[in-house]
Short mmCIF file of C-alpha atoms and ligand atoms in Angstrom, two decimals:
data_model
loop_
_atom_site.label_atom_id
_atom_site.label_comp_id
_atom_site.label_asym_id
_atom_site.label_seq_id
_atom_site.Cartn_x
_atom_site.Cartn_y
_atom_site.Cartn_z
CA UNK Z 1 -26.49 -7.16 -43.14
CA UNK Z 2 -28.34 -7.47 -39.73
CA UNK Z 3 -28.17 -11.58 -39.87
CA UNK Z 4 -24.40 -10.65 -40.90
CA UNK Z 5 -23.78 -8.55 -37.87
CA UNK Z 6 -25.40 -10.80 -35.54
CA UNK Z 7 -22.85 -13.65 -36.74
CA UNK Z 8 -20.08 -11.62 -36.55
CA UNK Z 9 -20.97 -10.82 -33.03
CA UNK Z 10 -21.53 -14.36 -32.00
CA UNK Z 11 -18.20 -14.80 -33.62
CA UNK Z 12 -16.24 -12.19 -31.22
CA UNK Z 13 -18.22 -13.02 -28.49
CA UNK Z 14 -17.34 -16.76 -28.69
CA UNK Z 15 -13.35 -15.66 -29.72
CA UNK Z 16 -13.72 -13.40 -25.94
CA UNK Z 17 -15.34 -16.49 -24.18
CA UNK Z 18 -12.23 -18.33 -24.90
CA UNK Z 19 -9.71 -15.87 -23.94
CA UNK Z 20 -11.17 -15.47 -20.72
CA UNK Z 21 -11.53 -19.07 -20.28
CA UNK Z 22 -7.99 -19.98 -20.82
CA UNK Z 23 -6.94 -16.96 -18.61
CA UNK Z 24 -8.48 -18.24 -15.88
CA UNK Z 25 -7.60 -21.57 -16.54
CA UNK Z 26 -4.08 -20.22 -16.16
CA UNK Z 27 -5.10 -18.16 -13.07
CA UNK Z 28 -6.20 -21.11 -11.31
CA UNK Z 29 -2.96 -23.56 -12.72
CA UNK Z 30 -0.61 -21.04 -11.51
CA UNK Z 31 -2.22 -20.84 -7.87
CA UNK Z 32 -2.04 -24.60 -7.55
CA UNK Z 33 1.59 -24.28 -8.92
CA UNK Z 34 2.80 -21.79 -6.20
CA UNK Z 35 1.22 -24.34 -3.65
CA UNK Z 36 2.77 -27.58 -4.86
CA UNK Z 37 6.68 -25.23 -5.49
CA UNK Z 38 6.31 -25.66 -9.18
CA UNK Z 39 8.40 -22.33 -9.79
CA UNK Z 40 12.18 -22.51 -10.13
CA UNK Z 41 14.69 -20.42 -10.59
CA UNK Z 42 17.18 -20.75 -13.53
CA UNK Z 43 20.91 -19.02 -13.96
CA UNK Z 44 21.98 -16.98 -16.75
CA UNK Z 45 25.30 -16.41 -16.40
CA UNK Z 46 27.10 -12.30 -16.50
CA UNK Z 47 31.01 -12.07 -17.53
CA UNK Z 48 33.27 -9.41 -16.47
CA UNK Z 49 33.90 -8.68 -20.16
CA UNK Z 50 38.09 -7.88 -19.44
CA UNK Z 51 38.74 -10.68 -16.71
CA UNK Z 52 36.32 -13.05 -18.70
CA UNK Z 53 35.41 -14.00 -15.42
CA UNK Z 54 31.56 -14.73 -13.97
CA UNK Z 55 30.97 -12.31 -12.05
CA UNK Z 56 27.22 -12.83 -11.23
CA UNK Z 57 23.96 -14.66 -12.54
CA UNK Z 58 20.59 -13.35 -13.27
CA UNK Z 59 17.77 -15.39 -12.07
CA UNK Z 60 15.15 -16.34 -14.60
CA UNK Z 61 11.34 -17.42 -13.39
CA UNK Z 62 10.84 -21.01 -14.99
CA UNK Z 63 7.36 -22.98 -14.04
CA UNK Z 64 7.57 -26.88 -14.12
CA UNK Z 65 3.88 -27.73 -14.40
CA UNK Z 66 4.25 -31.89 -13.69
CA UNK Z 67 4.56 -34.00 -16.94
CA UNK Z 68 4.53 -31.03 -18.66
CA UNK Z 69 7.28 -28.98 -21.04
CA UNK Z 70 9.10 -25.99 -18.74
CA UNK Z 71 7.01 -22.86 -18.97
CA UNK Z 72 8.91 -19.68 -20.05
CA UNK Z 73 8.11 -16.04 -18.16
CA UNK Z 74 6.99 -14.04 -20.87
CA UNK Z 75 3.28 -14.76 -20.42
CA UNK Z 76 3.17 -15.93 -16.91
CA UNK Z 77 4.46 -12.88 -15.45
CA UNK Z 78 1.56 -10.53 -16.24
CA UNK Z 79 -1.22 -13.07 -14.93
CA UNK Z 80 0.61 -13.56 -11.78
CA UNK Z 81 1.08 -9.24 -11.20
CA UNK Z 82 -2.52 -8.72 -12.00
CA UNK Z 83 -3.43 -11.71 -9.74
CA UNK Z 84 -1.09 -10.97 -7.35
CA UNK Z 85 0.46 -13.93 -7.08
CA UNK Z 86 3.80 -11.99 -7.91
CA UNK Z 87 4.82 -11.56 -4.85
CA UNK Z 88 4.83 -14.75 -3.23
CA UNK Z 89 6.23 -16.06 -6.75
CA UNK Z 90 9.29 -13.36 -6.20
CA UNK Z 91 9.37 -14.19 -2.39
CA UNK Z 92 10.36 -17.37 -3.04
CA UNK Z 93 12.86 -16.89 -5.94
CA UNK Z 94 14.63 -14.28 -4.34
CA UNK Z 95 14.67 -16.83 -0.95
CA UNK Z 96 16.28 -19.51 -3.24
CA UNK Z 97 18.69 -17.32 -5.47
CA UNK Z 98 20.74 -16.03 -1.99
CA UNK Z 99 20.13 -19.42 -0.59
CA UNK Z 100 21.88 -21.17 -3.92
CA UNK Z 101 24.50 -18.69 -3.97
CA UNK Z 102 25.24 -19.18 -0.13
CA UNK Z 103 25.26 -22.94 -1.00
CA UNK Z 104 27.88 -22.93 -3.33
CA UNK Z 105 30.69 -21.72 -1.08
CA UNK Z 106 33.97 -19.68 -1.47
CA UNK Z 107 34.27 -20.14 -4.95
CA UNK Z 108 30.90 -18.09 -5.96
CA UNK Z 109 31.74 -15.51 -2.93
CA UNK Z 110 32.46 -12.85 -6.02
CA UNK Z 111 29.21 -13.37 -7.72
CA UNK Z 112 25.78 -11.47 -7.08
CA UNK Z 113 22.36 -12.41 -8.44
CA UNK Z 114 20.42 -10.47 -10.32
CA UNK Z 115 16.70 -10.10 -9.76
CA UNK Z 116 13.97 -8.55 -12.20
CA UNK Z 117 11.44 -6.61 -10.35
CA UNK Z 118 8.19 -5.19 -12.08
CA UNK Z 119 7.16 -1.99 -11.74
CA UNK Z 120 3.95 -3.14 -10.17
CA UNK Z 121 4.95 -5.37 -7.29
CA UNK Z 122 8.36 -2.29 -6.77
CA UNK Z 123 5.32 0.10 -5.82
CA UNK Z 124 3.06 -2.42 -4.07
CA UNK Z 125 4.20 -2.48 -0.59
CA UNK Z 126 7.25 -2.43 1.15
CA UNK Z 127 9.79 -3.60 -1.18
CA UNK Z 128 12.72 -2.66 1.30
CA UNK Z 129 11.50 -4.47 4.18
CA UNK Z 130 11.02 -7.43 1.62
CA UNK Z 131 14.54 -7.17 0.85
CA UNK Z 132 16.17 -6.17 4.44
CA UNK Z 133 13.93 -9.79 5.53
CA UNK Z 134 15.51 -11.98 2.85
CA UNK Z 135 18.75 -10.32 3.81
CA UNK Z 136 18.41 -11.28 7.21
CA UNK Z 137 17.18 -14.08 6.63
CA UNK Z 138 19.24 -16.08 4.16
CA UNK Z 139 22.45 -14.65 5.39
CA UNK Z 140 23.34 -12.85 2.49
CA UNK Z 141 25.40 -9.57 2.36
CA UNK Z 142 23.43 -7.07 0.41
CA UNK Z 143 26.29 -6.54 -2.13
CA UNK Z 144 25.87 -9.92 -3.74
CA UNK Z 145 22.56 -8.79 -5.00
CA UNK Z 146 21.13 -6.51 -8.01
CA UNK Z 147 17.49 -5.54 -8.56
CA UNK Z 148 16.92 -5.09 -12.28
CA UNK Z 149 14.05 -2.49 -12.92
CA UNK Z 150 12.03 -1.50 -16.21
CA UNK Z 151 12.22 2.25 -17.28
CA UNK Z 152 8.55 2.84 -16.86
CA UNK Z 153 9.19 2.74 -13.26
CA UNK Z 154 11.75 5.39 -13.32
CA UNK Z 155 9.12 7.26 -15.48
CA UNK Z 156 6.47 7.37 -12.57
CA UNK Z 157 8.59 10.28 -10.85
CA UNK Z 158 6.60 9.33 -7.92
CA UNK Z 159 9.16 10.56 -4.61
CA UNK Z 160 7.79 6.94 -3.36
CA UNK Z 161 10.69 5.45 -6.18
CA UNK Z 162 13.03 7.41 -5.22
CA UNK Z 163 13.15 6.74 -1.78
CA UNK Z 164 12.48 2.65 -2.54
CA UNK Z 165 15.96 3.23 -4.57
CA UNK Z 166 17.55 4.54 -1.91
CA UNK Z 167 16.50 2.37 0.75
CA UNK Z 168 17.35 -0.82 -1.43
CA UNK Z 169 20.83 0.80 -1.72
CA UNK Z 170 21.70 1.70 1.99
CA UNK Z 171 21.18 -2.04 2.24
CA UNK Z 172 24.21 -2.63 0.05
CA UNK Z 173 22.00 -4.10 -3.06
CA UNK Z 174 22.77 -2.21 -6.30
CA UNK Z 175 20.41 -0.97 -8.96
CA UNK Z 176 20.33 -1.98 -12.75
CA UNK Z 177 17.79 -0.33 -15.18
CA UNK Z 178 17.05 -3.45 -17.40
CA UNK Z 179 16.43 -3.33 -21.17
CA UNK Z 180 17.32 -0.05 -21.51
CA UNK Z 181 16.79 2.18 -24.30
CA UNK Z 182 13.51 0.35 -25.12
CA UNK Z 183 11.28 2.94 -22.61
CA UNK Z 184 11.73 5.34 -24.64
CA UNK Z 185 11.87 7.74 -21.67
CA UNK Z 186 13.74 10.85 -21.17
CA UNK Z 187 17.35 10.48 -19.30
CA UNK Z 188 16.70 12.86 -16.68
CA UNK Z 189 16.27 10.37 -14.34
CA UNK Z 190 19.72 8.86 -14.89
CA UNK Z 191 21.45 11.64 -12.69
CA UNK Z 192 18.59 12.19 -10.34
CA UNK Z 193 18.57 8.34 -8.78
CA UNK Z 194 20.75 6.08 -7.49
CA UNK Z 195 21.38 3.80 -10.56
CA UNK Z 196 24.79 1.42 -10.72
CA UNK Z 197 24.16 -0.70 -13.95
CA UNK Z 198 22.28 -0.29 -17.46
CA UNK Z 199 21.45 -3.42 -19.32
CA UNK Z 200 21.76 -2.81 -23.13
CA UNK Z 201 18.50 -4.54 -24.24
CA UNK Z 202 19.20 -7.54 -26.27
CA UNK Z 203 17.07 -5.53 -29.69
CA UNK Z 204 19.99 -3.22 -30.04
CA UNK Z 205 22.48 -5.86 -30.14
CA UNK Z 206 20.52 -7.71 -32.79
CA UNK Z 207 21.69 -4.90 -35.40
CA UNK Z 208 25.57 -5.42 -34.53
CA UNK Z 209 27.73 -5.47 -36.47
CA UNK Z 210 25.65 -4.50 -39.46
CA UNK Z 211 23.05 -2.21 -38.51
CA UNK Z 212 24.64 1.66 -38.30
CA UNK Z 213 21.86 2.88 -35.74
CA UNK Z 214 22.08 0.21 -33.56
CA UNK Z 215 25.82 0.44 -33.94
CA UNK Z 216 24.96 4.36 -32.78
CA UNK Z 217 22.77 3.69 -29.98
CA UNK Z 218 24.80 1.04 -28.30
CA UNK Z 219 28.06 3.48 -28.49
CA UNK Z 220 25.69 6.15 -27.08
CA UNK Z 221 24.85 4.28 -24.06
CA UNK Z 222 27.89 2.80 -22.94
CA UNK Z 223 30.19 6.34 -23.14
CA UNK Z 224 26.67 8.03 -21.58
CA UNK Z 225 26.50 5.07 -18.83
CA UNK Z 226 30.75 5.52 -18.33
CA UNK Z 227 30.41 9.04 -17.95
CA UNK Z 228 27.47 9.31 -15.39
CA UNK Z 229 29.52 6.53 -13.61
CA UNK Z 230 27.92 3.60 -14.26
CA UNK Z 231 28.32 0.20 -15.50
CA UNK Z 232 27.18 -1.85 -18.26
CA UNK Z 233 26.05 -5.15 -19.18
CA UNK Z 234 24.97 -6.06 -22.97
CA UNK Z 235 22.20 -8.49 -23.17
CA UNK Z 236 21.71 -11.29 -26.09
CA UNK Z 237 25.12 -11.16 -27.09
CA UNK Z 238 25.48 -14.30 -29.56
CA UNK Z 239 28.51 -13.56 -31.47
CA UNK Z 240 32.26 -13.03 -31.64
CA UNK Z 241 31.73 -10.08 -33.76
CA UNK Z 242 29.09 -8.52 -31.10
CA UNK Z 243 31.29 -9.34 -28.20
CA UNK Z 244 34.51 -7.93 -30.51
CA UNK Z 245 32.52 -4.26 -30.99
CA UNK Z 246 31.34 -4.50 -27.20
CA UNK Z 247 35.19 -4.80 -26.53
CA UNK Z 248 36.37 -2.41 -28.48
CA UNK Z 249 33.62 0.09 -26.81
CA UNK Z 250 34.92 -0.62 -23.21
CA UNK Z 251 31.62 -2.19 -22.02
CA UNK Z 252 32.01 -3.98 -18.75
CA UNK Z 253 29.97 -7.25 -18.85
CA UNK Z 254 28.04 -9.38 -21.03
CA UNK Z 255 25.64 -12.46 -20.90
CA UNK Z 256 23.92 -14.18 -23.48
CA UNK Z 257 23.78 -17.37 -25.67
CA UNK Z 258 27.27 -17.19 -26.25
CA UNK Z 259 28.46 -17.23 -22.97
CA UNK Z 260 25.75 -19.41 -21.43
CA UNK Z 261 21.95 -20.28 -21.61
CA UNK Z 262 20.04 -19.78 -18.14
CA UNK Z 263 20.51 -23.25 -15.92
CA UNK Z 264 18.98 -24.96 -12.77
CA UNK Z 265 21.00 -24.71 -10.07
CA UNK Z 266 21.99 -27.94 -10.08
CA UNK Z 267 24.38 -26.73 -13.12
CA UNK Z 268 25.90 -23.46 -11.89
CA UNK Z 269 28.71 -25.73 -10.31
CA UNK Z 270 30.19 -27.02 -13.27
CA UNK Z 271 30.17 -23.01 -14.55
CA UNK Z 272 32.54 -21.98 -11.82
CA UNK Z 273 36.50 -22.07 -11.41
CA UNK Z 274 38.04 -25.40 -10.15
CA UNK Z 275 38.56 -25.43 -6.34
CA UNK Z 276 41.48 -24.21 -4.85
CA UNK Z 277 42.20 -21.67 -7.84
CA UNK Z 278 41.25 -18.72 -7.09
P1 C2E S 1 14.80 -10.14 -19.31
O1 C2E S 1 14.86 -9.68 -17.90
O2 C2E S 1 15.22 -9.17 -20.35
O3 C2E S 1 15.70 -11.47 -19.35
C1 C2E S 1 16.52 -11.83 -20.41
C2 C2E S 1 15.82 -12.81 -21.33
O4 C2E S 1 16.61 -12.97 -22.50
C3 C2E S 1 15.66 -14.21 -20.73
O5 C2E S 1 14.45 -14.77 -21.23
C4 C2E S 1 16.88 -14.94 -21.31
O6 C2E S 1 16.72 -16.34 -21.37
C5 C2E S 1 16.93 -14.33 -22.70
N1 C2E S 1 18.28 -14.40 -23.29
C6 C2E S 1 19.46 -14.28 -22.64
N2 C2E S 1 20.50 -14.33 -23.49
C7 C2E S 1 19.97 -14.48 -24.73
C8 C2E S 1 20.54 -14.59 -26.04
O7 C2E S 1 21.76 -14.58 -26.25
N3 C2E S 1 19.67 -14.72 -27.09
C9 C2E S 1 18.31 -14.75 -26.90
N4 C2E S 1 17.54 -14.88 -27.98
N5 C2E S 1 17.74 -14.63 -25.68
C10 C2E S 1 18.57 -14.50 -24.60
P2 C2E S 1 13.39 -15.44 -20.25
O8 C2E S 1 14.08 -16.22 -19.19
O9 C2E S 1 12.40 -16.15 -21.13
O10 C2E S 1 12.70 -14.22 -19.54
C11 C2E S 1 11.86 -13.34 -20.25
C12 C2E S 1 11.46 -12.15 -19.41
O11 C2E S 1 10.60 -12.53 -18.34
C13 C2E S 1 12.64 -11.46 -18.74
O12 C2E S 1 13.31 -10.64 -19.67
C14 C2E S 1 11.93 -10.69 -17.65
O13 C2E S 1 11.41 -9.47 -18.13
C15 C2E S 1 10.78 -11.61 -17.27
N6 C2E S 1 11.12 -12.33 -16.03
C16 C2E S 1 11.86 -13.45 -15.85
N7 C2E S 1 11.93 -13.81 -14.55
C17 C2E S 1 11.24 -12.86 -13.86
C18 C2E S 1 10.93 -12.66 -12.46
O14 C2E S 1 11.34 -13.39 -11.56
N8 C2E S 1 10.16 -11.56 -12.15
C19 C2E S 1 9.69 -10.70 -13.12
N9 C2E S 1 8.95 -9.66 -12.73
N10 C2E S 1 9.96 -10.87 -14.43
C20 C2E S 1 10.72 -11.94 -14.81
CA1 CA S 2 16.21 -8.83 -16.58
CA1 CA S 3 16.69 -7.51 -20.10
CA1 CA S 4 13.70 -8.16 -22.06
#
């Protein structure tokens, strides 16, 4: 059993070696990317669900390592807020977003980009003095941005948040709580900050039209979101029946497969109305 043990140690401990070896592997790949501008930005498009017009994009984190297949978020984002690294990654996202949008012209003047924030880099720093210097900077008006935020920041209660919130809002830049309903938080915060939008997390809209508690839930939020004076936006939306019992519910917006993929900037043009119609 001892010799057993011993193996099954060298095992783990081997297993660990590796993890931490590719982690920093990645540490060190994604420092070299932020200094060679591997990041980009890609477009998802959002649809005013009654005008069926685009009404704003959110902007996706994409890494382009060279030679190499485009890297999605999902596991880059954690190594670069533990590193760090987040927040010259976001500086420089947020930088090109209002600089794209500018350099499209009249006919994206309605749309506003959506950015997500973590709850990490939202409480490291001064995250309205970030903002108020890419404002000022790029030349965009705060309205034509959104900062998308998790629940579990809203849980921290912290008066730090609140104030953040606020400050991000006397700038003109509104606030969307993203995948909600999957913080499993209570709702008290909805009335006590200043929140505009509340993204329907893509999950719930997996179950339409056949699952009856998703069905619930998504009802739930929307008349909850309408009555507290907010709007909505459904992620994930893939289908015409989704987007038919979305419709029928009065949500506002949508954005998802159906409606568009995220895009490089390059290809937001073609995804706007022809000049000279308005
Ligand atoms: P998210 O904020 O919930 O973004 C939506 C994700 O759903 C995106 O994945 C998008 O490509 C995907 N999606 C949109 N429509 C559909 C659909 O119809 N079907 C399916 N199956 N998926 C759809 P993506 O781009 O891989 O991003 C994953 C996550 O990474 C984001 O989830 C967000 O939490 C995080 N992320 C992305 N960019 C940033 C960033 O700049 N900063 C931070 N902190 N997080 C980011
Ligand atoms: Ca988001
Ligand atoms: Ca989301
Ligand atoms: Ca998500």
């Amino acid at each position: 059993a001892k010799h057993q043990g011993r193996n099954r140690y060298a095992f783990y401990s081997g297993e660990m070696t590796a993890k931490v070896t590719r982690r920093l592997n990645l540490e060190i790949a994604l420092r070299h990317a932020l200094q060679r501008n591997e990041f980009v930005n890609h477009y998802q498009p959002i649809f005013d669900l009654r005008s069926e017009r685009m009404i704003g994009v959110e902007v996706l984190l994409r890494w382009q390592p060279p030679g190499k297949a485009l890297q999605a978020p999902t596991a880059l984002v954690p190594v670069l807020e533990e590193t760090g690294l987040i927040r010259q990654v976001t500086r420089q996202l947020f930088m090109e977003a209002a600089q794209t949008l500018l350099g499209l012209g009249e006919r994206a003047a309605p749309l506003y980009a959506s950015l997500n924030l973590s709850a990490r880099e939202f409480l490291s720093g001064d995250i309205v003095a970030a903002f108020r210097e890419v404002l000022a900077s790029s030349g965009l008006p705060g309205h034509r941005l959104v900062v998308e935020i998790t629940e579990s920041l809203l849980m921290e209660r912290t008066p730090g948040v609140a104030k953040a919130l606020q400050g991000l809002r006397d700038l003109g830049i509104r606030i969307a709580v993203d995948d909600f309903g999957t913080g499993y938080s209570s709702l008290g915060y909805l009335r006590e900050l200043p929140i505009d939008i509340l993204k329907i997390d893509r999950a719930f809209l997996e179950g339409v039209p056949d699952n009856h508690g998703d069905k619930a839930l998504v009802t739930a939020i929307i008349a909850m979101a309408h009555s507290l004076g907010m709007r909505v936006v459904a992620e994930g939306v893939e289908s015409i029946e989704q987007e038919a019992f979305l419709r029928k519910l009065d949500c506002d917006a949508v954005q998802g497969y159906r409606y568009g993929k995220p895009v490089p900037a390059g290809a937001l043009d073609t995804l706007l109305p022809p000049p000279g119609r308005p």
